[in-house]
PDB file of C-alpha atoms in Angstrom:
ATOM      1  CA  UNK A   1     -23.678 -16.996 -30.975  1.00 60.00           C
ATOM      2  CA  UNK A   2     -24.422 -18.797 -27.511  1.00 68.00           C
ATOM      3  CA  UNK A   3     -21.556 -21.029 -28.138  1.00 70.00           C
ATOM      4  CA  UNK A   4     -18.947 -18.054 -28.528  1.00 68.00           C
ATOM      5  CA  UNK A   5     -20.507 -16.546 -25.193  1.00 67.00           C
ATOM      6  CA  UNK A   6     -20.338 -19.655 -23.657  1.00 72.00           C
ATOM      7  CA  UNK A   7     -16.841 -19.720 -24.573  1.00 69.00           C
ATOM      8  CA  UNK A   8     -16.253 -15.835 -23.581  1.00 68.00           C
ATOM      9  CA  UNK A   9     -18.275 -16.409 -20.549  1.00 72.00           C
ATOM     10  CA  UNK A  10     -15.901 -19.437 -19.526  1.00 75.00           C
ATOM     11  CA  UNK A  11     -12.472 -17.900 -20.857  1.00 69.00           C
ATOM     12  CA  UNK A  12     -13.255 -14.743 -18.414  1.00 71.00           C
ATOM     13  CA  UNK A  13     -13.970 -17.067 -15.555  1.00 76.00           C
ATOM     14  CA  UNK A  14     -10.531 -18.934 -16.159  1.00 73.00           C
ATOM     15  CA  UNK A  15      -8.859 -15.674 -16.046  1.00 71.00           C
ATOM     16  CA  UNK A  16     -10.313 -14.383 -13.006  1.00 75.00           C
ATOM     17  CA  UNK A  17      -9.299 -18.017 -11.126  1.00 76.00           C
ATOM     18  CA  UNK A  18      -6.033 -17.255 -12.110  1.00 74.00           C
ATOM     19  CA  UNK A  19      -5.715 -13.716 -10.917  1.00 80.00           C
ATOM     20  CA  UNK A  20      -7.357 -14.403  -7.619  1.00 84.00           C
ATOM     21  CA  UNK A  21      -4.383 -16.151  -6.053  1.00 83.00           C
ATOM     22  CA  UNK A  22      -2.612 -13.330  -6.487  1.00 86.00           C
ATOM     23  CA  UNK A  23      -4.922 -11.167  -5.979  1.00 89.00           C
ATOM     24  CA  UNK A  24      -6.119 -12.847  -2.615  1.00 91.00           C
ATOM     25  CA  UNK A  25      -2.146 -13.087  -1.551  1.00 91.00           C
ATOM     26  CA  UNK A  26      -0.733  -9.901  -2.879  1.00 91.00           C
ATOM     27  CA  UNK A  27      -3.607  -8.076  -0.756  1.00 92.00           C
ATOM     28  CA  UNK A  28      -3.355 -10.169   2.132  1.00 94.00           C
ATOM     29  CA  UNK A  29       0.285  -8.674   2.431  1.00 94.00           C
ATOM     30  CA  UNK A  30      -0.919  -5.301   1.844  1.00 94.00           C
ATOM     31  CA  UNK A  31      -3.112  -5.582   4.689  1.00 96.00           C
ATOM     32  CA  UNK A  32      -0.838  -6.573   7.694  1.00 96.00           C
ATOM     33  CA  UNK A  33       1.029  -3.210   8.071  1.00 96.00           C
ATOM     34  CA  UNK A  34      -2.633  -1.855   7.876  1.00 96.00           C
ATOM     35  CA  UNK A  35      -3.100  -4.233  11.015  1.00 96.00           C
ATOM     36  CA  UNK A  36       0.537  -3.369  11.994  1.00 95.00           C
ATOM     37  CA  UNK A  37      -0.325   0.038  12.285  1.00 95.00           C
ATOM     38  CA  UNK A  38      -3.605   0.051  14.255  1.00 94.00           C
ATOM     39  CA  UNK A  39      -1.807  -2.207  17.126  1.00 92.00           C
ATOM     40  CA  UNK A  40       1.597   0.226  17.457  1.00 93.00           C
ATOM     41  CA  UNK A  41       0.156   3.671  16.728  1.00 92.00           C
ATOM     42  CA  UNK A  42      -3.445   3.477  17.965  1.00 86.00           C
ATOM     43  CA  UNK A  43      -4.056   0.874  20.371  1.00 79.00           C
ATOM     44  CA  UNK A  44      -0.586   0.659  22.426  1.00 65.00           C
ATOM     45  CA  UNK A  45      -0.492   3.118  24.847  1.00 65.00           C
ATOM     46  CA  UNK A  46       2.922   2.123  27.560  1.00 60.00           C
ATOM     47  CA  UNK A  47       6.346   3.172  26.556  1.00 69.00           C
ATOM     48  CA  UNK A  48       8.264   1.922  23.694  1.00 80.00           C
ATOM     49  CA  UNK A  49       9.466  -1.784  24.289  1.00 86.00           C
ATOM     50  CA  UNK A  50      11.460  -4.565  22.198  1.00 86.00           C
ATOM     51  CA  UNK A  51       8.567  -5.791  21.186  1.00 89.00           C
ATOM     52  CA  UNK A  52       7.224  -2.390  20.018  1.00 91.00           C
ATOM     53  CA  UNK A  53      10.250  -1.899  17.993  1.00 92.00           C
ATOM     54  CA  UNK A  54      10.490  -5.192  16.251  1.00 93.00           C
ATOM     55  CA  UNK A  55       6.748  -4.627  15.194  1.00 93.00           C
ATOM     56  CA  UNK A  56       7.738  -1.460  14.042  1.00 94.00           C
ATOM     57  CA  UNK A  57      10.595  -2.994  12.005  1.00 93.00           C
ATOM     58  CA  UNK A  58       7.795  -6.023  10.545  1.00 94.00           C
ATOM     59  CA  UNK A  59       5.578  -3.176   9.707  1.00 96.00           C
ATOM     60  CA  UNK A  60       8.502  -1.293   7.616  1.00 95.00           C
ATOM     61  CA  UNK A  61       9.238  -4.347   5.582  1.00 93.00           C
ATOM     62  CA  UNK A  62       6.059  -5.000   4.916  1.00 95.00           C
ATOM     63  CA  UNK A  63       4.635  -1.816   4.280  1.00 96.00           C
ATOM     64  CA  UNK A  64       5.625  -1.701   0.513  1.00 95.00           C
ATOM     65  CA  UNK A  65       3.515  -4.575  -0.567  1.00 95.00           C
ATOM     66  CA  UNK A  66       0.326  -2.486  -0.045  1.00 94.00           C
ATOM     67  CA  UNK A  67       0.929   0.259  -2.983  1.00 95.00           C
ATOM     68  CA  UNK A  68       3.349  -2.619  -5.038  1.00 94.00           C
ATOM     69  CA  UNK A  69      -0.902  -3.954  -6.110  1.00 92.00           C
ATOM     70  CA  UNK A  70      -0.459  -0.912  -8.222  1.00 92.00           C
ATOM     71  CA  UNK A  71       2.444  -2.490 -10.162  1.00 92.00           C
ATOM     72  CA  UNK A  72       0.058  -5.480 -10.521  1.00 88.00           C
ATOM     73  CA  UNK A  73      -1.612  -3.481 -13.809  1.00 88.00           C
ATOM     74  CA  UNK A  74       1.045  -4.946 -16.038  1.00 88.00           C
ATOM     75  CA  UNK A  75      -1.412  -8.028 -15.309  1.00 87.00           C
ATOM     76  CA  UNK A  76      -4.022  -6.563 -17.072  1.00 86.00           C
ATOM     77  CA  UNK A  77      -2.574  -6.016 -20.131  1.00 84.00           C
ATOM     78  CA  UNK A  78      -2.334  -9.643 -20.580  1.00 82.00           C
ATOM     79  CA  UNK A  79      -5.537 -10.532 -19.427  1.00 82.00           C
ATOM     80  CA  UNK A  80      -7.099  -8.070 -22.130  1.00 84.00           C
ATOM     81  CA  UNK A  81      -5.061  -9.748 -24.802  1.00 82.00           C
ATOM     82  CA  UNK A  82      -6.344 -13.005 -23.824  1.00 78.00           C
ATOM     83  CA  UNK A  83     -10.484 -12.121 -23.028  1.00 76.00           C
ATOM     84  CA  UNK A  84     -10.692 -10.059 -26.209  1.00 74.00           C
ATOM     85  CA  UNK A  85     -14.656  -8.681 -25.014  1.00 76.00           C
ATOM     86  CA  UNK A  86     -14.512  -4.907 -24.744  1.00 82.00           C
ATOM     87  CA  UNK A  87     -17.420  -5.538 -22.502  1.00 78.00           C
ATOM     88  CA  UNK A  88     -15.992  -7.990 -19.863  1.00 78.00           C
ATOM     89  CA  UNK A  89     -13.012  -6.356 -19.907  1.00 83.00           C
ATOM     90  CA  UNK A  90     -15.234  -2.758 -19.117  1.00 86.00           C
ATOM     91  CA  UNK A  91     -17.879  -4.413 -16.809  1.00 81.00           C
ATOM     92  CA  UNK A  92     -15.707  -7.570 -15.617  1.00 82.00           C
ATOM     93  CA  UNK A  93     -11.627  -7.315 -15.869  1.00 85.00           C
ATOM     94  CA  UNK A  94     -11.234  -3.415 -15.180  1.00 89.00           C
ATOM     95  CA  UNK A  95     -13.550  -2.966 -11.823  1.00 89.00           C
ATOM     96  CA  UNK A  96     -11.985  -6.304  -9.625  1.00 89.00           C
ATOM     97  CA  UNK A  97      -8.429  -4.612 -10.903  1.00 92.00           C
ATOM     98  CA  UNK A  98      -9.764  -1.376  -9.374  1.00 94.00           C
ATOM     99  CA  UNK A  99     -10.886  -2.651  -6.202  1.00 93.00           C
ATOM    100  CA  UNK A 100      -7.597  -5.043  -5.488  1.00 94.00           C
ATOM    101  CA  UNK A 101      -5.635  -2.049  -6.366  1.00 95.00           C
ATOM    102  CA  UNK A 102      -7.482   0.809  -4.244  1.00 95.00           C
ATOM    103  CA  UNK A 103      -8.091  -1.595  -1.594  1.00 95.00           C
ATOM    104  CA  UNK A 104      -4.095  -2.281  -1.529  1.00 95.00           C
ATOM    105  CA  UNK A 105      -3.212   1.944  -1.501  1.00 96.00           C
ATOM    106  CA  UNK A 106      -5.891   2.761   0.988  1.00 96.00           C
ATOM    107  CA  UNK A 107      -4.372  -0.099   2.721  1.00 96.00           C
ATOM    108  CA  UNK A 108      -1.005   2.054   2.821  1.00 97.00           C
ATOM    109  CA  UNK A 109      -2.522   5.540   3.192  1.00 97.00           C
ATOM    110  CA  UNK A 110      -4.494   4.496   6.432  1.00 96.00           C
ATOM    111  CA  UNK A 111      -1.019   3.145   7.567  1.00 96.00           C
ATOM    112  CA  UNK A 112       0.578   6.565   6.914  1.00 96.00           C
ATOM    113  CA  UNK A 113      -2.136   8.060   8.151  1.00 95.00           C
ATOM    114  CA  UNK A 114      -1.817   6.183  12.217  1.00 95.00           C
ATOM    115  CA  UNK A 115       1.578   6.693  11.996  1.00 95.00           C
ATOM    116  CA  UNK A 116       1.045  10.365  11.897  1.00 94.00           C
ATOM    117  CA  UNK A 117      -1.732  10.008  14.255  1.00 91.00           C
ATOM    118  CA  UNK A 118       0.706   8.623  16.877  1.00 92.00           C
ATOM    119  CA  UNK A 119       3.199  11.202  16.024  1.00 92.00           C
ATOM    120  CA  UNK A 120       0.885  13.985  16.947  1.00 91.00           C
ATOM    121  CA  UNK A 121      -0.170  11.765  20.016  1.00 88.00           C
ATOM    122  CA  UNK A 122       3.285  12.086  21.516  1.00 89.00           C
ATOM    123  CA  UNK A 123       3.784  15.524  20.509  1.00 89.00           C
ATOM    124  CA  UNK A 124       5.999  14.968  17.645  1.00 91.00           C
ATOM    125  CA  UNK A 125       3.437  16.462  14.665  1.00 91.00           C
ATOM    126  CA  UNK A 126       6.224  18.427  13.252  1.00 94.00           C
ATOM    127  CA  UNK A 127       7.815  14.983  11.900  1.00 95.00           C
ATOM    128  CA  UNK A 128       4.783  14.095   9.948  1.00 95.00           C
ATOM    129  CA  UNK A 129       5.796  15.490   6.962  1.00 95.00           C
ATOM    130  CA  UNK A 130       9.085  14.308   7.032  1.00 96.00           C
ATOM    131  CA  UNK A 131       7.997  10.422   7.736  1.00 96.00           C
ATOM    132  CA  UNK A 132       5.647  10.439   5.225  1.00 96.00           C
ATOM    133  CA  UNK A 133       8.197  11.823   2.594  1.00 97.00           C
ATOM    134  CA  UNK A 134      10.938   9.179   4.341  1.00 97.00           C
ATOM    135  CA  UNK A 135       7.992   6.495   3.849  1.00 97.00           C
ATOM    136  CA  UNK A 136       7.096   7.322   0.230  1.00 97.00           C
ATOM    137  CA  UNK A 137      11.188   6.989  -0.770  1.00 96.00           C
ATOM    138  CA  UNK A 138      11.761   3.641   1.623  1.00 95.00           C
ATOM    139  CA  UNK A 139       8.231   1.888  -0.387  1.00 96.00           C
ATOM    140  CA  UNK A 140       9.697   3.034  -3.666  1.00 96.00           C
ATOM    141  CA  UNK A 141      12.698   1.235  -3.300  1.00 94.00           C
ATOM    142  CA  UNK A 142      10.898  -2.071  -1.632  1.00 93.00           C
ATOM    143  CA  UNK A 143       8.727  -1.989  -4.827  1.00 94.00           C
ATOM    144  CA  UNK A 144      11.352  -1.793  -6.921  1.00 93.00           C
ATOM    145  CA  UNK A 145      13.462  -4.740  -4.897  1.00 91.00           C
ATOM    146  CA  UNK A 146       9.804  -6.537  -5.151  1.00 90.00           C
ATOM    147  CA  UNK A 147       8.925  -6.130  -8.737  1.00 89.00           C
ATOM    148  CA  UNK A 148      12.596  -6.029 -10.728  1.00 88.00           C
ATOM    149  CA  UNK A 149      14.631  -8.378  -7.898  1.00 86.00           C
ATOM    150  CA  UNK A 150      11.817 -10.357  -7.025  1.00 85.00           C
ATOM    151  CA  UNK A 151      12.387 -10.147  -3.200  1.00 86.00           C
ATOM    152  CA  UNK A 152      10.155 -10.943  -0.613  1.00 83.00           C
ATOM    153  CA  UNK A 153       9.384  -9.252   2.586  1.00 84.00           C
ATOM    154  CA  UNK A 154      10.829 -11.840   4.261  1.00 79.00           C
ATOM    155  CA  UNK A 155      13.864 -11.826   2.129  1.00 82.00           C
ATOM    156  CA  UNK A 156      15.087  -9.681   5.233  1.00 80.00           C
ATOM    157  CA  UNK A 157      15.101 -12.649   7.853  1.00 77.00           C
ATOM    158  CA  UNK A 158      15.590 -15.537   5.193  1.00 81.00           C
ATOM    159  CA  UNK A 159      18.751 -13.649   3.329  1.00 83.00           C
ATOM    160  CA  UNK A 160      19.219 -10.633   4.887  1.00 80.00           C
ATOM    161  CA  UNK A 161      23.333 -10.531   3.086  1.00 80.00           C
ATOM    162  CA  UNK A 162      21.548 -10.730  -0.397  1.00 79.00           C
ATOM    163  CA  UNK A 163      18.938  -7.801   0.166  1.00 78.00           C
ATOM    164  CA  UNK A 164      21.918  -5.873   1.551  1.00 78.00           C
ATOM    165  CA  UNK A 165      24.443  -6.284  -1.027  1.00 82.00           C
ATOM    166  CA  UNK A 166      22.560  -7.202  -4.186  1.00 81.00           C
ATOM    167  CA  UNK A 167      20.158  -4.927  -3.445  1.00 81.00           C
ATOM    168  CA  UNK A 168      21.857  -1.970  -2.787  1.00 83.00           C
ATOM    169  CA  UNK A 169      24.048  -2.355  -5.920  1.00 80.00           C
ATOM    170  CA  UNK A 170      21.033  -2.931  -8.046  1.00 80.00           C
ATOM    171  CA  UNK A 171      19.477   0.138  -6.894  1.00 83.00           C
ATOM    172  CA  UNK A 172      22.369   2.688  -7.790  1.00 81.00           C
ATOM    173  CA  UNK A 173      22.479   2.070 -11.279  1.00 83.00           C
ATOM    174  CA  UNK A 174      20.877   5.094 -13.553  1.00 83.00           C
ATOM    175  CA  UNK A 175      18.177   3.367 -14.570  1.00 90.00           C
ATOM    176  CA  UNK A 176      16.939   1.567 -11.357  1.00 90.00           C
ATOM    177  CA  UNK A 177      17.250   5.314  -9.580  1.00 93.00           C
ATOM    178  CA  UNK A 178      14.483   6.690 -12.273  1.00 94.00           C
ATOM    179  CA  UNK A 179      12.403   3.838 -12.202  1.00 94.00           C
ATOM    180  CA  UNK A 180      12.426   4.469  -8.255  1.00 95.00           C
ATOM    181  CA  UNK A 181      12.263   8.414  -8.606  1.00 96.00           C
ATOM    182  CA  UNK A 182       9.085   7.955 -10.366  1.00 96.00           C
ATOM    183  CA  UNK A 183       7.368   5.484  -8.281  1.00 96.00           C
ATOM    184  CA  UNK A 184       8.023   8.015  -5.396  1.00 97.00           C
ATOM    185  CA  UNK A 185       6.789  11.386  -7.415  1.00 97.00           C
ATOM    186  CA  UNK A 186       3.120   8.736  -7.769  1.00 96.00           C
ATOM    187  CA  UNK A 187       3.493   7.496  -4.511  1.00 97.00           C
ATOM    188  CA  UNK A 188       3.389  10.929  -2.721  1.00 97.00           C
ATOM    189  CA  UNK A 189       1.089  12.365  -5.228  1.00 97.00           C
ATOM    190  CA  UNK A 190      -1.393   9.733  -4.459  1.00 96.00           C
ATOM    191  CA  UNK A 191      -0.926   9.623  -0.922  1.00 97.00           C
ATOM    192  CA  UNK A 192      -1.268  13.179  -0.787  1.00 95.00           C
ATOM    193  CA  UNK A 193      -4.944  12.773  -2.810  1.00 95.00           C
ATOM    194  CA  UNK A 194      -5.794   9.556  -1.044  1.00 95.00           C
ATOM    195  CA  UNK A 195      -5.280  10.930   2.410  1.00 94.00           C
ATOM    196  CA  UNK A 196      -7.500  13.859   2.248  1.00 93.00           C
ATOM    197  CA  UNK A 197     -10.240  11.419   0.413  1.00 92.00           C
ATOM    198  CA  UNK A 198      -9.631   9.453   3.649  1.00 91.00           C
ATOM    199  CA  UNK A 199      -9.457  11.695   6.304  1.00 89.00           C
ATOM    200  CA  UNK A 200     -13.049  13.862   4.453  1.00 85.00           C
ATOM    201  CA  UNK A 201     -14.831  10.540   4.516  1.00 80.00           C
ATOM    202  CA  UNK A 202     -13.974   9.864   8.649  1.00 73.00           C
ATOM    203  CA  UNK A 203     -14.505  13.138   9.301  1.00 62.00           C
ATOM    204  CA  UNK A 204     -17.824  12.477   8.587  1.00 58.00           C
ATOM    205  CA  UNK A 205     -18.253   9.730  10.882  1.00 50.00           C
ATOM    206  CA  UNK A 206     -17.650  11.765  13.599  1.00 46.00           C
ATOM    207  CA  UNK A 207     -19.746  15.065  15.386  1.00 38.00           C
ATOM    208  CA  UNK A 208     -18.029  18.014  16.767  1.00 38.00           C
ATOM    209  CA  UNK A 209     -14.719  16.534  15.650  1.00 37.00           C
ATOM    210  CA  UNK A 210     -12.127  18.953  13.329  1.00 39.00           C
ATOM    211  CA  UNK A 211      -9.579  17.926  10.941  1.00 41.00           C
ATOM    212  CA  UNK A 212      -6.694  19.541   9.663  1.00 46.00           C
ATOM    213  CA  UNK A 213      -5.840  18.644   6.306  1.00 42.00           C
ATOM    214  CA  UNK A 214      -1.920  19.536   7.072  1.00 44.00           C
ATOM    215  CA  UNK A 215      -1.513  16.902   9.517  1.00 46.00           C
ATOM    216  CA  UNK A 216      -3.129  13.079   9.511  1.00 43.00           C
ATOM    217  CA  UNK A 217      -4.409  12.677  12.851  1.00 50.00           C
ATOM    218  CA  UNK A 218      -8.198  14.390  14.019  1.00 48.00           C
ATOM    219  CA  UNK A 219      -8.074  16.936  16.688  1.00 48.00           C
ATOM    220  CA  UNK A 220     -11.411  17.497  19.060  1.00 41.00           C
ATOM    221  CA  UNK A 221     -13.323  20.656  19.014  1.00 41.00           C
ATOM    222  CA  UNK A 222     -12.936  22.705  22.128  1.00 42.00           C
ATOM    223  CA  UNK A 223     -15.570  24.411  23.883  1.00 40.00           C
ATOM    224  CA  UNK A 224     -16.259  27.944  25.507  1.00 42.00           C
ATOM    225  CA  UNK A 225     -18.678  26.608  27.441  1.00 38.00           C
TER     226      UNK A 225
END
């Protein structure tokens, strides 16, 4: 018995090592349009310059590899195969999936979420809707470019000609349009959840402030005073 959970005990540990490089990567990526975000849409306040709009352009490209972590769950099926322990794979396997996962999506809701802020900032909250719908559609296709084509953010600087043309055609097929139909339907429908989680939880970091759950951005209370 202590040999077998010595062995279990050492086969989860080898399966964790393996996921955590791309774990640690995969959400690395998903957090630089997170930090993306906070410098054009929160902290910048001057016009619009070059170098606004080429960050702007690095944050779109790299925006899809924060909800692609939820294509990372094919991962688990293999892990469970190998581990075999309904018990490390409920206490152990399942939670550090979870939190690499959420972390990733909150990554990309928060992201949404300043870009709508700075919309509203620069009177522009009609468009809100709109960008996040144009967001959700432009992430579906990166994820399917990232997961089925197996391109790289920086596929766009490195082979720009192959993105274009290869993945273009690869996307009009019937299938590829589903696959990417459907990733958009759970994209917006989580978004849509996450955002509201989000925007309850900071509303409660701040007094006197209001929030309307149409819009991402918090609007200050006015007084009759």
């Amino acid at each position: 018995m202590k040999a077998e959970l010595i062995e279990l005990i050492s086969r989860v540990i080898q399966v964790l090592q393996i996921n955590m490089r791309w774990m640690t990567w995969n959400s690395f990526l998903a957090f630089i349009p997170l930090v993306l975000s906070v410098w054009l849409f929160r902290r910048i306040k001057k016009s619009r310059s070059w170098v606004w709009w080429l960050g702007f352009a690095v944050f779109y490209a790299f925006l899809p590899n924060a909800p692609y972590l939820l294509t990372d769950v094919i991962h688990l099926i293999n892990d469970i195969r190998t581990i075999q322990s309904v018990w490390m794979i409920t206490l152990v396997l399942i939670p550090v999936y979870l939190v690499v996962i959420l972390a990733g999506f909150e990554a990309y809701v928060i992201s949404v979420i300043n870009m709508g802020h700075y919309l509203n900032r620069i009177g522009k909250s009609q468009w809100i809707l709109g960008m996040e719908l144009i967001t959700h559609a432009l992430s579906a296709i990166g994820i399917y470019w990232g997961r089925f084509l197996r391109f790289n953010s920086w596929d766009f600087v490195t082979q720009p000609d192959a993105v274009i043309t290869q993945g273009i055609e690869e996307i009009l097929g019937k299938q590829p349009l589903v696959i990417i139909a459907i990733s958009f339907v759970i994209l917006t429908a989580l978004h849509w959840l996450m955002k509201r989680v989000t925007l309850s939880f900071t509303i409660q970091g701040y007094r006197g402030i209001a929030i309307n759950p149409s819009k991402a951005y918090l609007k200050p209370q006015t007084s009759d005073k």
